[in-house]
Amino acid sequence: MATPLTDPRAARDAVLARVRSALKLTGDRGAARAAAEAYLAARAQGPRPRIDGDLTERFVLRAGHMASTVERLADRSAVPQAVARYLDALQLPPALAAQQSRAGVCWPEFAALDWAGAGLAIEARPTQGDDRLGITGCYCAIAETGTLVVLSGPDTPTATTLLPDTHIAVLAPDRIVAGMEDAFALIRRERGAVPRAINMISGPSRTGDIEQTIVLGAHGPFRVHILLVG
Amino acid sequence: MQVSSMKFKATAHVKLHDARLQENLAKLKPKFVNARRNSLSEVDDFEATRAAGKAIRDRALDNLDVWLEIFERNAAARGATVLFAENPADVNALVLEIAARHAVRKIVKVKSMVSEESALDHAIEAAGLQVVETDLGEYILQINDYEAPSHIVGPVLHKSKDEVADLFAKAHGTPRKTGVEELCREARQVLRQHYLTADMGVSGGNFFVAETGSVVLVTNEGNATLSTTLPKVHVAISGIEKIVPTLEDVATLMRLLPRSATGQSISNYVDIYTGPKGEGEHHGAEHMYFIVVDSGRTGILGSEVREALRCIRCGACMNHCPVYQNVGGHSYGWVYPGPIGSILTPMYVGLEQAQELPAASTLCNQCGVVCPVMIPLPDLQRKLREQAFSRGLRPWYERAALKAWSFVALRPGLYALATRIGVRVMKLVAGRDGRIHRLPIGAGWTDGRDLAAPAGRTFRELYRARGAR
């Protein structure tokens, strides 16, 4: 029989009782709980690949493997011109020509940049779903896999990384960490708790469902461009 | 989902002669198998990482009650509602109840194998609500009148682009497209509207993280991110066994899962969701629910095939299985195909409904070698075969033959005599080319190939002759 939502305890207790019976566990579970808490506190890591040399170089290499593109910029004020250059250089088939649009949205932290001076029409608002271009920052990035880490929050509307056809992310090289473990450690250290969403993005949205042929832009962006600033 | 696993042989026979399927299956090897192998070298010590993955899964399973409690506590502390489902009917009832509570009319769904177990989409539609599968493969199956998936990672592996083109033209009422890219773009446009107008997103869960009370979702398409970010309600459904203790454990498992599944270093979107959205957030679900599902898992936990619960659903076992490679996923007759399906299906639906599956294996152990969490799949298949025999589920002639064989094998003198006669008769039957073209009681073997006949003397005779020399 289905358990009504209004009384979910019965199903919960039944499942936990069946788990204990299956594991032949009886009596006090205090010792097991203490062992579990100790494991959580220890935060043991598994074997990790060695990363020789510069984290930024590794990040750029791996991001390229995941079909992201990367450009290095000296400072933040150069971002609008770089975005304009990137859009102009896109060579799109006629069916996708509309994606070259110079209008889009950005996270509030980029509101003050001189977008108009670069010939761009960028609004600092969360995307509604029909924007061509989304410009975001990111919390940190992972060198091992070329991954951008985006955390949810009032000033970091996450869908802006995903709904527009083109996602351009601004990343500071000193925010590149070696592996996923280091990204989690950074979040714990700087934020205390994990936010609602940790979105780890490695290149454009892709599908291989039809005849195992890889197509970019399945549901999310067709392309991800990373501006390494600083 | 209806179980048709006992028709394995008949279905497999049809699939072997399905030219289109064979062409699609032939692509498995160059794509998934080679890509996996090439990606392993990026991890300095893949075997050590596999061992760590196994240890993480065992740690969770050995004290699963405690980890479930910790998960529940931490998820609740972040404002999510954790519900338990004892069986498939519970899963469907809970989803519908949540939908009713929030006046949901349209649901976008992320591929979830556990929801296939309970045929959740049918239950949603029967309740008068709309559900849209958002994984491209699952969407194609949905608009083809809920055709069954044939692979847990690539559900429409069996379909050609021409078939998809026909389906899209019919379902969307658009001019027929021919290229894969055009087809994907058309699906993107159709699904985009659904994301923006859905009230609820239903996802599976690759992992439930005890430490943080979170769900981890892994996709390449980004459909999980959209389905759980835009609608006001998010329901994540997964089995009780999908618990992992820490985020560090997630990091280790994520070195194994994408490489084993598609040969990628990382999947394009790895999301970790914890609780409903906070104050001032524009995107994200306002209400978050977890449905933690038993549906037979505690039965496996207490059985001799417990190790199957370590599975992280990568599909490597089927990609590397010589049987799967030839007959495809539909032959297995339920949600989970391939070697892992040959364990899970009998355990979830009953051995009497699926005993053909553990028998449909050469025990070559390719699956065991590639499994990222070291599930000894052939050993588990053997255990289920033994159960099928000892419970009297095998046909009378098979049981009689095995009894006769064991009678002879336990008597060395009789065995020597029987084999001496046997090899001579077979040599005689074979004739000049040394091959037996047709065996009266073994037509299943000789229909497809000849049997090389013995040379005329038994091993023991040859051994004795050699020793005397």
XYZ file of C-alpha atoms in Angstrom:
699
model
C 0.000 0.000 0.000
C 1.151 3.498 -0.712
C 2.115 5.486 2.314
C 0.394 8.851 2.533
C 2.674 11.854 2.534
C 0.986 13.042 5.701
C 2.413 10.087 7.663
C 5.818 9.327 6.184
C 7.246 7.818 9.382
C 5.792 4.356 8.835
C 7.574 3.782 5.515
C 10.792 5.276 6.881
C 10.811 3.047 9.944
C 9.906 -0.007 7.882
C 12.749 0.572 5.407
C 15.319 1.204 8.148
C 14.139 -1.896 10.019
C 14.505 -3.960 6.856
C 18.007 -2.554 6.298
C 19.041 -3.563 9.827
C 17.485 -6.971 9.477
C 19.213 -7.531 6.115
C 22.560 -6.555 7.629
C 21.824 -8.649 10.737
C 22.421 -5.607 12.897
C 20.714 -5.624 16.267
C 20.904 -3.605 19.427
C 22.580 -0.296 19.948
C 23.950 1.403 16.834
C 25.858 3.999 18.855
C 29.273 2.650 17.939
C 28.404 2.603 14.219
C 27.112 6.167 14.444
C 30.292 7.311 16.145
C 32.393 5.580 13.479
C 30.370 7.275 10.741
C 30.777 10.700 12.344
C 34.507 10.078 12.664
C 34.680 9.203 8.971
C 32.836 12.417 8.084
C 35.214 14.458 10.218
C 38.316 12.836 8.695
C 37.388 13.768 5.083
C 39.688 11.085 3.721
C 40.567 11.456 0.043
C 41.041 8.718 -2.522
C 44.026 8.409 -4.872
C 44.457 11.555 -6.966
C 46.265 12.100 -10.231
C 49.480 14.074 -9.845
C 49.403 17.480 -11.492
C 52.851 18.670 -12.459
C 53.577 22.280 -13.172
C 51.267 25.187 -13.431
C 47.592 24.765 -12.533
C 46.543 27.408 -15.056
C 48.275 25.618 -17.905
C 46.634 22.358 -16.925
C 43.248 24.049 -16.670
C 43.562 25.581 -20.134
C 44.606 22.226 -21.625
C 41.767 20.285 -20.021
C 39.147 22.938 -20.734
C 40.167 22.616 -24.376
C 39.646 18.844 -24.211
C 36.085 19.496 -23.029
C 35.509 21.857 -26.007
C 35.716 25.112 -24.030
C 37.826 27.924 -25.464
C 40.067 30.132 -23.335
C 41.507 33.619 -23.767
C 43.854 35.385 -21.340
C 43.294 39.053 -20.539
C 45.405 41.497 -18.539
C 42.551 43.067 -16.597
C 38.814 43.216 -16.169
C 38.276 46.377 -18.196
C 39.325 44.425 -21.296
C 36.404 41.999 -20.935
C 33.798 43.837 -23.107
C 36.205 44.204 -26.055
C 37.203 40.547 -25.720
C 33.550 39.481 -25.749
C 32.907 41.581 -28.866
C 35.964 40.114 -30.608
C 34.898 36.582 -29.699
C 31.393 37.097 -31.107
C 32.711 38.669 -34.303
C 35.099 35.791 -34.877
C 32.407 33.112 -34.576
C 31.839 31.393 -37.883
C 28.335 30.049 -37.700
C 26.267 28.205 -40.273
C 23.232 30.175 -41.552
C 20.864 28.211 -39.318
C 22.684 29.491 -36.217
C 23.445 33.037 -37.437
C 21.112 34.617 -34.848
C 23.430 33.356 -32.116
C 25.996 35.948 -33.085
C 23.761 38.615 -31.516
C 25.540 41.326 -29.545
C 22.776 41.465 -26.940
C 22.761 39.447 -23.743
C 22.746 39.366 -19.969
C 25.434 39.341 -17.280
C 25.775 38.789 -13.548
C 25.498 41.998 -11.465
C 29.254 42.023 -10.735
C 29.855 42.959 -14.377
C 27.128 45.622 -14.601
C 29.581 48.544 -14.496
C 31.788 47.398 -17.375
C 31.706 49.510 -20.535
C 29.643 47.158 -22.664
C 28.209 49.897 -24.872
C 31.733 51.081 -25.668
C 32.397 47.653 -27.186
C 29.187 47.792 -29.209
C 27.377 45.300 -26.951
C 23.931 45.527 -25.355
C 24.362 43.688 -22.071
C 21.790 43.875 -19.280
C 22.646 42.985 -15.695
C 19.673 40.723 -14.937
C 18.940 37.004 -14.602
C 18.140 35.359 -17.928
C 14.497 34.767 -18.817
C 15.266 31.988 -21.238
C 15.463 33.755 -24.611
C 18.824 35.514 -24.266
C 21.524 34.696 -26.788
C 24.518 35.534 -24.621
C 25.147 34.946 -20.917
C 28.174 36.424 -19.160
C 28.987 35.108 -15.683
C 31.814 34.790 -13.232
C 32.552 31.586 -11.428
C 33.411 30.618 -7.865
C 36.520 28.661 -8.726
C 37.763 26.229 -11.378
C 39.256 22.749 -11.422
C 42.528 22.169 -13.281
C 42.275 18.363 -13.382
C 39.238 18.414 -15.659
C 38.981 21.990 -17.002
C 35.824 22.554 -14.989
C 34.094 25.793 -13.923
C 32.479 25.724 -10.477
C 29.418 27.954 -10.090
C 27.675 28.424 -6.742
C 24.072 29.571 -6.452
C 23.224 32.816 -4.685
C 21.291 36.077 -5.056
C 24.021 37.627 -7.219
C 24.911 34.500 -9.187
C 21.745 33.444 -11.052
C 22.769 29.971 -12.152
C 20.546 29.627 -15.206
C 22.542 32.401 -16.894
C 25.283 29.800 -17.413
C 22.856 27.465 -19.095
C 19.974 29.011 -21.019
C 21.814 31.350 -23.450
C 23.331 29.967 -26.666
C 26.759 31.274 -25.703
C 28.183 31.207 -22.177
C 31.170 33.415 -21.454
C 32.723 32.960 -18.013
C 35.228 35.265 -16.372
C 37.759 33.437 -14.219
C 40.663 34.701 -12.120
C 43.700 32.390 -12.373
C 44.208 32.476 -8.593
C 40.838 30.733 -8.257
C 42.029 27.624 -10.106
C 42.432 24.632 -7.775
C 43.857 21.206 -8.577
C 40.940 18.836 -8.058
C 37.301 18.552 -7.059
C 38.382 17.875 -3.461
C 40.109 21.259 -3.341
C 37.005 23.006 -4.661
C 34.945 21.408 -1.870
C 37.560 22.395 0.722
C 37.474 25.975 -0.551
C 33.676 26.074 -0.282
C 33.784 24.760 3.293
C 36.500 27.234 4.254
C 34.964 30.312 2.668
C 31.256 29.562 2.937
C 30.936 27.118 5.814
C 28.069 25.193 4.251
C 27.441 24.135 0.662
C 25.040 26.446 -1.214
C 21.764 25.258 -2.767
C 23.506 24.440 -6.014
C 27.069 23.594 -6.946
C 27.112 23.475 -10.754
C 30.310 22.033 -12.170
C 30.444 22.886 -15.857
C 32.936 21.333 -18.257
C 32.328 22.664 -21.747
C 29.133 23.088 -23.757
C 26.012 20.970 -23.387
C 26.315 17.863 -25.545
C 24.455 14.729 -26.547
C 25.508 11.523 -28.238
C 22.106 9.884 -28.073
C 21.407 9.687 -31.817
C 23.739 7.169 -33.437
C 26.439 8.039 -30.874
C 27.157 11.190 -32.886
C 28.298 14.034 -30.620
C 26.265 17.226 -31.074
C 26.947 20.389 -29.052
C 24.144 22.596 -27.734
C 21.809 19.779 -26.655
C 19.774 21.891 -24.199
C 22.285 24.386 -22.850
C 24.986 26.496 -24.492
C 26.427 25.613 -27.871
C 29.771 27.053 -26.739
C 31.597 27.983 -23.559
C 34.303 30.658 -23.710
C 36.458 31.349 -20.671
C 38.191 34.681 -20.103
C 41.144 34.285 -17.761
C 41.517 37.728 -16.249
C 44.563 38.831 -14.297
C 7.665 -1.784 -16.393
C 6.440 -5.125 -17.724
C 8.892 -7.978 -17.268
C 9.635 -10.083 -20.336
C 12.969 -11.521 -19.234
C 11.835 -15.120 -19.651
C 11.599 -14.504 -23.394
C 15.343 -13.809 -23.487
C 16.211 -16.564 -25.942
C 13.383 -15.804 -28.347
C 14.017 -12.056 -28.293
C 17.775 -12.494 -28.600
C 17.216 -14.694 -31.645
C 15.198 -11.940 -33.337
C 17.748 -9.266 -32.368
C 20.628 -11.281 -33.810
C 18.925 -11.015 -37.201
C 18.033 -7.308 -36.874
C 20.464 -5.727 -39.320
C 19.941 -2.158 -38.102
C 20.459 -3.091 -34.479
C 23.581 -5.040 -35.357
C 24.963 -2.002 -37.167
C 24.317 0.210 -34.123
C 25.744 -2.327 -31.699
C 28.892 -2.543 -33.806
C 29.574 1.104 -32.895
C 29.747 0.288 -29.185
C 33.248 -0.986 -29.410
C 34.952 1.907 -31.195
C 33.044 4.488 -29.144
C 32.487 3.399 -25.559
C 35.074 0.637 -25.228
C 38.014 2.460 -26.804
C 37.100 5.812 -25.255
C 37.037 4.233 -21.817
C 40.424 2.606 -22.300
C 41.990 5.831 -23.550
C 40.654 7.848 -20.628
C 42.021 5.532 -17.933
C 45.588 6.725 -18.371
C 44.658 10.195 -17.101
C 44.198 8.688 -13.655
C 47.674 7.739 -12.461
C 46.551 4.560 -10.747
C 43.168 3.460 -12.035
C 43.237 0.171 -10.130
C 43.851 1.972 -6.832
C 41.016 4.354 -7.685
C 38.732 1.394 -8.412
C 39.656 -0.133 -5.057
C 38.873 3.194 -3.370
C 35.531 3.326 -5.192
C 34.689 -0.170 -4.005
C 35.638 0.738 -0.426
C 33.435 3.860 -0.522
C 30.441 1.865 -1.685
C 31.050 -0.935 0.827
C 31.445 1.546 3.669
C 28.006 2.958 2.870
C 26.353 -0.445 2.473
C 27.859 -2.035 5.601
C 26.130 0.493 7.862
C 23.456 1.710 5.498
C 20.937 2.423 8.258
C 23.311 4.889 9.913
C 24.199 6.656 6.646
C 20.534 6.952 5.700
C 19.817 8.564 9.068
C 22.693 11.006 8.647
C 21.554 11.863 5.124
C 17.989 12.376 6.304
C 19.075 14.604 9.192
C 21.308 16.817 7.054
C 18.834 17.095 4.170
C 16.047 18.045 6.585
C 18.292 20.614 8.274
C 18.551 22.346 4.909
C 14.799 22.438 4.428
C 14.327 19.444 2.134
C 11.687 16.794 2.817
C 12.997 13.215 2.880
C 10.459 10.506 2.109
C 10.923 6.747 1.963
C 9.262 4.445 -0.550
C 8.953 0.771 0.307
C 7.944 -0.343 -3.164
C 7.371 0.960 -6.715
C 3.740 1.841 -5.974
C 4.904 4.064 -3.103
C 7.222 5.973 -5.447
C 4.412 6.820 -7.824
C 1.983 7.682 -5.032
C 4.494 10.018 -3.374
C 5.290 11.847 -6.617
C 1.585 12.346 -7.309
C 0.951 13.513 -3.781
C 3.762 16.068 -3.986
C 2.407 17.212 -7.349
C -1.065 17.640 -5.888
C 0.276 19.553 -2.889
C 1.902 22.131 -5.161
C -0.852 22.216 -7.815
C 1.558 20.870 -10.420
C 0.307 20.350 -13.953
C 3.451 19.820 -15.983
C 6.504 17.795 -14.943
C 9.888 17.756 -16.674
C 11.773 14.583 -15.970
C 15.452 13.711 -15.948
C 16.409 10.163 -16.867
C 15.994 7.961 -13.823
C 16.256 4.185 -13.921
C 14.548 3.818 -10.547
C 11.496 5.635 -11.937
C 11.442 3.162 -14.837
C 11.109 0.394 -12.254
C 7.763 1.843 -11.186
C 6.709 3.112 -14.653
C 6.324 6.552 -13.076
C 5.504 8.329 -16.344
C 2.437 6.151 -16.865
C 1.251 6.841 -13.331
C 1.686 10.597 -13.857
C -0.274 10.523 -17.104
C -2.963 8.320 -15.601
C -3.432 11.030 -12.958
C -4.103 13.547 -15.734
C -0.792 15.412 -15.477
C 1.704 16.057 -18.251
C 5.209 14.608 -18.064
C 8.042 15.298 -20.503
C 11.250 13.271 -20.539
C 14.145 15.687 -21.139
C 17.115 13.416 -21.805
C 17.131 13.346 -25.609
C 17.191 9.549 -25.719
C 14.405 9.162 -23.192
C 12.379 11.830 -25.006
C 12.651 9.861 -28.250
C 11.425 6.739 -26.436
C 8.554 8.663 -24.850
C 7.221 9.985 -28.159
C 7.492 6.465 -29.564
C 4.747 5.374 -27.194
C 7.154 4.694 -24.326
C 9.410 2.237 -26.062
C 11.760 0.498 -23.608
C 15.338 1.821 -23.254
C 18.042 -0.558 -24.474
C 21.030 0.836 -22.546
C 21.240 2.652 -19.212
C 23.494 5.411 -20.571
C 22.434 5.505 -24.240
C 18.761 4.534 -24.113
C 18.192 4.746 -27.898
C 21.405 3.051 -28.883
C 19.276 0.690 -30.978
C 17.695 3.435 -33.104
C 18.930 4.968 -36.353
C 18.647 8.668 -37.163
C 16.105 7.843 -39.868
C 13.805 6.316 -37.294
C 14.241 9.401 -35.101
C 13.550 11.652 -38.099
C 10.264 9.852 -38.785
C 9.261 10.080 -35.129
C 10.003 13.811 -34.879
C 8.124 14.650 -38.068
C 5.096 12.784 -36.730
C 5.229 13.979 -33.112
C 6.133 17.620 -33.812
C 4.209 18.051 -37.067
C 7.311 19.584 -38.661
C 9.001 18.905 -42.015
C 11.172 15.797 -41.773
C 14.808 16.553 -40.866
C 17.658 14.371 -42.035
C 20.820 15.362 -40.155
C 21.607 14.455 -36.561
C 22.377 18.110 -35.759
C 19.057 19.325 -37.168
C 17.215 16.678 -35.186
C 18.964 17.693 -31.972
C 18.141 21.350 -32.632
C 14.487 20.554 -33.165
C 14.359 18.610 -29.895
C 16.124 21.507 -28.161
C 13.444 23.960 -29.298
C 10.586 21.704 -28.244
C 12.098 20.853 -24.858
C 13.159 24.441 -24.085
C 9.503 25.463 -23.918
C 8.760 22.630 -21.517
C 11.590 23.612 -19.142
C 10.294 27.160 -19.013
C 6.691 26.186 -18.330
C 7.002 23.123 -16.067
C 5.919 23.326 -12.430
C 8.026 20.436 -11.183
C 11.282 18.699 -12.068
C 11.705 15.004 -11.258
C 15.234 13.645 -11.322
C 17.001 10.501 -10.287
C 20.095 10.742 -8.158
C 23.535 9.468 -9.080
C 24.477 9.820 -5.422
C 22.891 11.002 -2.182
C 25.582 12.656 -0.052
C 25.155 11.936 3.672
C 27.535 14.668 4.859
C 25.542 17.489 3.264
C 22.092 15.985 2.592
C 22.574 16.604 -1.135
C 21.835 14.864 -4.404
C 24.470 14.604 -7.152
C 23.213 14.680 -10.754
C 25.503 13.893 -13.675
C 24.588 14.648 -17.294
C 26.182 15.744 -20.538
C 23.115 17.429 -21.967
C 22.508 19.762 -19.014
C 18.909 18.599 -18.845
C 19.200 17.799 -15.140
C 20.447 21.306 -14.415
C 17.567 22.897 -16.335
C 14.903 20.564 -14.930
C 15.950 21.206 -11.340
C 16.775 24.923 -11.638
C 13.721 26.364 -13.402
C 10.564 24.650 -11.970
C 9.373 25.549 -8.469
C 9.503 21.965 -7.158
C 12.365 19.445 -7.388
C 11.869 15.787 -6.518
C 14.987 13.600 -6.523
C 14.330 9.853 -6.520
C 16.977 7.210 -5.941
C 17.600 3.880 -4.273
C 18.659 3.555 -0.641
C 21.974 2.142 -1.846
C 22.980 5.368 -3.626
C 24.228 6.957 -0.391
C 27.869 8.031 -0.243
C 29.294 9.488 2.960
C 31.268 12.589 1.902
C 31.918 15.038 -0.924
C 35.466 13.646 -1.062
C 33.898 10.266 -1.854
C 31.939 11.936 -4.667
C 35.219 13.283 -6.070
C 36.730 9.775 -6.124
C 33.646 8.210 -7.714
C 33.557 10.976 -10.324
C 37.006 9.864 -11.495
C 35.449 6.460 -12.190
C 31.892 7.100 -13.408
C 32.316 9.223 -16.580
C 35.393 7.304 -17.727
C 33.643 3.972 -17.290
C 30.420 5.214 -18.876
C 31.424 7.224 -21.934
C 35.212 7.483 -21.708
C 35.024 11.154 -20.722
C 37.364 12.632 -18.106
C 34.350 14.348 -16.605
C 30.716 14.682 -17.594
C 29.781 18.143 -18.857
C 27.440 18.897 -15.965
C 27.983 17.634 -12.453
C 25.486 19.248 -10.084
C 25.157 19.004 -6.330
C 21.812 20.206 -4.950
C 21.104 20.871 -1.282
C 17.739 22.132 -0.087
C 15.382 24.706 -1.601
C 16.482 28.110 -2.837
C 17.499 30.766 -0.398
C 16.407 34.352 0.041
C 17.016 36.606 -2.942
C 17.837 33.755 -5.331
C 16.323 34.067 -8.794
C 16.731 30.474 -9.934
C 16.286 27.194 -8.133
C 13.413 25.139 -6.705
C 11.348 26.590 -3.863
C 10.491 23.105 -2.597
C 12.820 20.130 -2.533
C 11.920 16.514 -1.884
C 13.951 13.328 -1.751
C 12.316 9.963 -2.325
C 14.569 7.209 -1.008
C 13.515 3.910 -2.513
C 13.739 0.341 -1.211
C 11.773 -1.635 -3.862
C 13.720 -4.833 -3.283
C 17.084 -3.330 -2.387
C 16.977 -4.565 1.207
C 16.362 -8.013 -0.302
C 19.663 -7.758 -2.152
C 21.398 -6.305 0.911
C 20.585 -9.434 2.888
C 21.467 -11.843 0.076
C 24.581 -13.475 -1.318
C 24.616 -10.978 -4.214
C 24.873 -7.874 -1.999
C 27.893 -6.641 -3.947
C 25.572 -5.752 -6.857
C 24.371 -2.796 -4.760
C 27.762 -1.146 -5.223
C 26.720 -0.420 -8.832
C 27.027 3.227 -9.916
C 25.136 2.651 -13.216
C 27.954 3.404 -15.666
C 27.069 0.728 -18.212
C 30.649 -0.470 -18.715
C 29.638 -4.074 -17.983
C 27.168 -4.103 -20.866
C 29.459 -2.193 -23.229
C 32.096 -4.902 -22.756
C 29.788 -7.935 -22.641
C 30.014 -10.240 -25.677
C 26.398 -11.260 -25.137
C 25.068 -7.679 -24.853
C 27.210 -6.623 -27.804
C 25.345 -9.141 -29.930
C 21.771 -9.064 -28.679
C 21.362 -5.500 -27.343
C 19.413 -4.371 -24.315
C 15.825 -5.246 -25.197
C 16.471 -8.970 -24.968
C 16.959 -8.648 -21.214
C 13.300 -7.749 -20.852
C 13.336 -5.185 -18.025
C 14.880 -1.914 -16.836
C 18.499 -3.034 -16.423
C 20.191 -4.925 -19.276
C 23.583 -6.578 -19.545
C 25.537 -8.299 -16.781
C 24.335 -6.015 -13.957
C 20.760 -6.484 -15.215
C 21.208 -10.233 -15.038
C 21.671 -9.822 -11.270
C 19.303 -6.928 -10.493
C 16.353 -8.113 -12.581
C 15.988 -11.543 -10.935
C 16.458 -9.950 -7.517
C 13.843 -7.227 -8.106
C 11.198 -9.123 -10.074
C 11.839 -12.672 -8.813
C 14.205 -15.359 -10.075
C 11.291 -17.363 -11.476
C 10.547 -14.444 -13.826
C 14.146 -13.852 -14.928
C 16.239 -16.973 -14.458
C 17.225 -16.897 -18.129
C 19.367 -13.803 -17.471
C 22.131 -15.146 -15.197
C 22.286 -18.100 -17.613
C 22.808 -15.778 -20.597
C 26.491 -15.238 -19.938
C 29.729 -16.860 -20.976
C 31.246 -16.056 -17.549
C 34.179 -14.515 -19.425
C 34.541 -11.811 -16.714
C 35.048 -8.870 -19.075
C 32.330 -7.173 -17.010
C 34.097 -7.918 -13.738
C 37.382 -6.570 -15.093
C 35.930 -3.222 -16.191
C 33.470 -2.639 -13.330
C 34.637 0.575 -11.626
C 33.509 -0.670 -8.214
C 34.778 -4.235 -8.681
C 31.481 -6.110 -8.618
C 32.357 -9.783 -9.279
C 29.512 -10.133 -11.782
C 30.234 -13.680 -13.042
C 30.424 -14.966 -9.435
C 27.042 -13.414 -8.722
C 25.597 -14.907 -11.926
C 26.865 -18.303 -10.819
C 25.217 -17.893 -7.426
C 21.877 -17.098 -9.053
C 22.263 -20.090 -11.386
C 22.788 -22.276 -8.326
C 19.686 -20.818 -6.707
C 17.654 -21.443 -9.852
C 18.783 -25.060 -9.806
C 18.312 -25.694 -6.091
C 14.875 -24.077 -6.129
C 13.860 -26.422 -8.921
C 13.266 -23.608 -11.409
C 15.249 -25.156 -14.256
C 13.414 -27.420 -16.762
C 13.138 -31.154 -15.937
C 15.476 -32.265 -18.734
C 18.223 -29.903 -17.581
C 17.905 -31.104 -13.991
C 17.852 -34.735 -15.140
C 20.917 -34.205 -17.317
C 22.844 -32.538 -14.489
C 21.852 -35.298 -12.062
C 23.011 -37.925 -14.553
C 26.251 -36.063 -15.087
C 26.945 -35.747 -11.360
C 26.184 -39.469 -10.894
C 28.801 -40.343 -13.500
C 31.313 -37.695 -12.448
C 31.340 -38.992 -8.874
C 32.399 -42.456 -10.095
C 35.846 -42.254 -11.738
C 35.718 -45.701 -13.317
C 32.320 -45.114 -14.821
C 33.391 -41.628 -15.926
C 36.457 -43.013 -17.715
C 34.337 -45.631 -19.474
C 31.652 -43.144 -20.492
C 34.126 -40.628 -21.874
C 36.059 -43.350 -23.736
C 32.858 -44.360 -25.459
C 31.740 -40.749 -25.909
C 34.824 -39.447 -27.698
C 34.899 -42.431 -30.041
C 31.235 -42.074 -30.953
C 31.704 -38.342 -31.570
C 34.722 -38.960 -33.779
C 32.720 -41.480 -35.752
C 29.768 -39.090 -36.134
C 32.034 -36.280 -37.241
C 33.351 -38.159 -40.244
C 36.166 -37.030 -42.441
C 36.299 -33.242 -41.708
C 36.420 -33.786 -37.944
C 33.430 -31.514 -37.349
C 29.977 -32.289 -36.053
C 27.435 -30.299 -38.050
C 24.364 -31.332 -36.113
C 23.914 -32.598 -32.561
C 20.467 -34.057 -31.861
C 20.356 -32.831 -28.239
C 22.570 -29.786 -28.777
C 20.930 -28.105 -31.763
C 21.197 -24.775 -29.943
C 24.938 -25.060 -30.360
C 25.201 -26.560 -33.856
C 22.572 -24.291 -35.445
C 25.055 -21.475 -35.358
C 28.386 -23.276 -35.663
C 30.053 -26.662 -36.059
C 31.401 -28.535 -33.078
C 35.000 -29.634 -33.405
C 34.992 -33.388 -32.696
C 37.411 -34.991 -30.196
C 40.456 -36.680 -31.695
C 39.300 -40.118 -30.597
C 41.033 -40.609 -27.258
C 40.308 -39.046 -23.866
C 42.658 -36.751 -22.011
C 43.311 -39.425 -19.435
C 44.204 -41.954 -22.116
C 46.611 -39.507 -23.710
C 48.092 -38.601 -20.338
C 48.676 -42.220 -19.449
C 50.271 -42.872 -22.823
C 52.577 -39.924 -22.331
C 53.515 -40.883 -18.786
C 54.448 -44.373 -19.885
C 56.808 -43.092 -22.500
